[in-house]
């Protein structure tokens, strides 16, 4: 099973929640789509589909939707003390003040903010063993380099875009069976 949601809160005050279910014994797929008004909870389907466990936790973590009767409803992707739900359309695209300093605060403490300077680094590259390498997304900084020297931002470029013909791939799968 798989489950996710779409944030239509601004337009309709609702979430669109969908389940994609697969019955392996009967080889049947079902897609269930429902609208949930903001503030209401949904019922867990874990008793029917055990694989819905993590998907329901992700729904809670990313959208803030409460799932009633879930066996262990807590955050799964974000830290337990994270503020907000990142897949809501109201969540800032580049995070907020809390998000931008989260790694620095956790690893070095809030007192290190002034020494590190403005938030100009890729948080994925910070760990407690590396205290000198901070960079912006799309820019490489050598280990120990002084980041006060301004270097123009370079846009992220993709070398290749792949287009997949769904119908052709289905034909190839039939030929393999």
Coordinates of C-alpha atoms in Angstrom, one line a residue, residues 15-170:
X15 CA -6.6 17.8 2.2
X16 CA -7.0 15.3 -0.6
X17 CA -5.8 12.0 0.9
X18 CA -5.2 9.0 -1.4
X19 CA -4.4 5.3 -0.8
X20 CA -3.1 3.0 -3.4
X21 CA -3.7 -0.5 -2.4
X22 CA -2.6 -3.8 -3.9
X23 CA -4.0 -7.3 -3.3
X24 CA -1.2 -9.7 -4.4
X25 CA -3.4 -12.8 -4.1
X26 CA -6.1 -11.5 -6.5
X27 CA -3.7 -9.2 -8.5
X28 CA -5.9 -6.2 -8.1
X29 CA -5.2 -2.6 -7.4
X30 CA -7.5 0.0 -5.9
X31 CA -7.0 3.7 -5.5
X32 CA -9.1 5.4 -2.8
X33 CA -9.3 9.2 -2.8
X34 CA -11.0 11.2 -0.1
X35 CA -11.3 14.8 1.0
X36 CA -10.5 15.6 4.7
X37 CA -11.5 19.0 6.1
X38 CA -8.7 20.7 8.0
X39 CA -8.8 19.7 11.7
X40 CA -10.4 16.3 11.2
X41 CA -8.5 13.0 11.6
X42 CA -8.6 9.9 9.5
X43 CA -8.7 6.3 10.6
X44 CA -5.7 4.0 10.3
X45 CA -5.8 1.2 7.8
X46 CA -2.8 -0.6 9.5
X47 CA -5.1 -3.4 10.8
X48 CA -5.9 -4.1 7.1
X49 CA -2.6 -3.3 5.4
X50 CA 0.4 -3.5 7.7
X51 CA 2.5 -1.7 5.1
X52 CA 0.4 1.5 5.6
X53 CA 2.2 2.0 9.0
X54 CA 5.1 4.1 7.7
X55 CA 3.0 5.9 5.1
X56 CA 0.6 7.0 7.8
X57 CA 3.4 8.2 10.0
X58 CA 4.9 10.2 7.0
X59 CA 1.4 11.7 6.4
X60 CA 1.4 12.9 10.0
X61 CA 5.0 14.1 9.8
X62 CA 4.8 16.0 6.5
X63 CA 1.2 17.3 6.5
X64 CA 0.2 17.3 10.2
X65 CA -2.8 15.0 9.5
X66 CA -3.7 13.0 12.6
X67 CA -4.3 9.3 12.0
X68 CA -6.7 7.8 14.7
X69 CA -5.9 4.3 16.1
X70 CA -2.4 4.2 14.6
X71 CA -0.1 1.9 16.6
X72 CA 2.8 4.4 16.9
X73 CA 2.0 7.8 15.5
X74 CA 5.1 10.0 15.8
X75 CA 7.4 11.7 13.3
X76 CA 9.3 9.5 11.0
X77 CA 11.4 11.8 8.7
X78 CA 11.8 15.0 10.7
X79 CA 13.3 15.3 14.2
X80 CA 10.8 15.0 17.0
X81 CA 11.3 18.7 18.0
X82 CA 10.8 20.0 14.5
X83 CA 8.4 22.9 14.1
X84 CA 5.9 22.7 11.3
X85 CA 5.1 20.3 8.5
X86 CA 7.3 20.7 5.4
X87 CA 4.8 19.5 2.7
X88 CA 2.2 22.1 3.6
X89 CA 2.0 24.8 1.0
X90 CA 2.2 27.4 3.8
X91 CA 5.6 26.1 4.9
X92 CA 8.4 28.4 3.7
X93 CA 10.1 27.2 0.6
X94 CA 13.6 27.6 2.1
X95 CA 12.5 26.8 5.6
X96 CA 12.2 29.4 8.4
X97 CA 14.5 30.8 11.1
X98 CA 14.2 27.6 13.1
X99 CA 14.9 25.3 10.1
X100 CA 17.8 27.4 8.8
X101 CA 19.8 27.1 12.1
X102 CA 18.6 23.6 13.2
X103 CA 21.8 21.7 12.6
X104 CA 24.1 24.4 14.0
X105 CA 22.0 24.7 17.2
X106 CA 21.9 21.0 17.7
X107 CA 25.6 20.4 17.1
X108 CA 27.3 23.5 18.3
X109 CA 24.6 25.3 20.4
X110 CA 22.9 28.7 19.7
X111 CA 26.0 30.5 20.9
X112 CA 27.8 29.4 17.8
X113 CA 25.5 31.3 15.4
X114 CA 27.5 34.5 15.7
X115 CA 30.8 32.7 15.0
X116 CA 29.5 30.8 12.0
X117 CA 27.8 33.9 10.6
X118 CA 24.8 34.2 8.3
X119 CA 23.1 31.1 7.1
X120 CA 25.2 30.4 3.9
X121 CA 25.8 26.7 3.9
X122 CA 24.3 23.4 2.9
X123 CA 23.0 21.9 6.1
X124 CA 23.4 18.3 4.8
X125 CA 27.2 18.8 4.9
X126 CA 27.5 19.7 8.6
X127 CA 28.3 17.2 11.2
X128 CA 30.0 17.4 14.6
X129 CA 33.4 16.4 13.2
X130 CA 33.5 19.1 10.5
X131 CA 33.5 22.6 12.0
X132 CA 35.1 24.4 9.1
X133 CA 33.2 23.5 5.9
X134 CA 30.1 25.6 5.3
X135 CA 28.7 26.3 1.8
X136 CA 25.7 27.5 -0.1
X137 CA 23.6 25.1 -2.1
X138 CA 25.1 25.0 -5.6
X139 CA 28.5 26.2 -4.6
X140 CA 31.5 24.1 -3.5
X141 CA 33.8 25.4 -0.8
X142 CA 37.2 23.7 -0.1
X143 CA 37.8 22.5 3.5
X144 CA 38.8 25.3 5.8
X145 CA 38.3 28.0 3.1
X146 CA 37.3 31.5 4.3
X147 CA 33.7 31.9 3.3
X148 CA 33.7 35.7 3.8
X149 CA 35.3 36.0 0.3
X150 CA 32.4 36.5 -2.1
X151 CA 32.1 34.1 -5.0
X152 CA 29.2 34.5 -7.4
X153 CA 26.4 32.0 -7.0
X154 CA 26.4 29.3 -9.7
X155 CA 23.1 27.9 -10.7
X156 CA 22.6 24.2 -10.4
X157 CA 22.6 22.6 -13.9
X158 CA 21.3 19.2 -14.9
X159 CA 23.3 17.4 -17.6
X160 CA 20.5 15.3 -18.9
X161 CA 16.7 15.0 -18.8
X162 CA 15.2 11.6 -19.5
X163 CA 11.7 11.2 -21.0
X164 CA 10.1 7.8 -20.5
X165 CA 7.4 6.5 -22.8
X166 CA 5.0 4.7 -20.4
X167 CA 3.3 2.7 -23.2
X168 CA 6.5 1.5 -24.7
X169 CA 7.8 0.3 -21.3
X170 CA 4.5 -1.6 -20.7

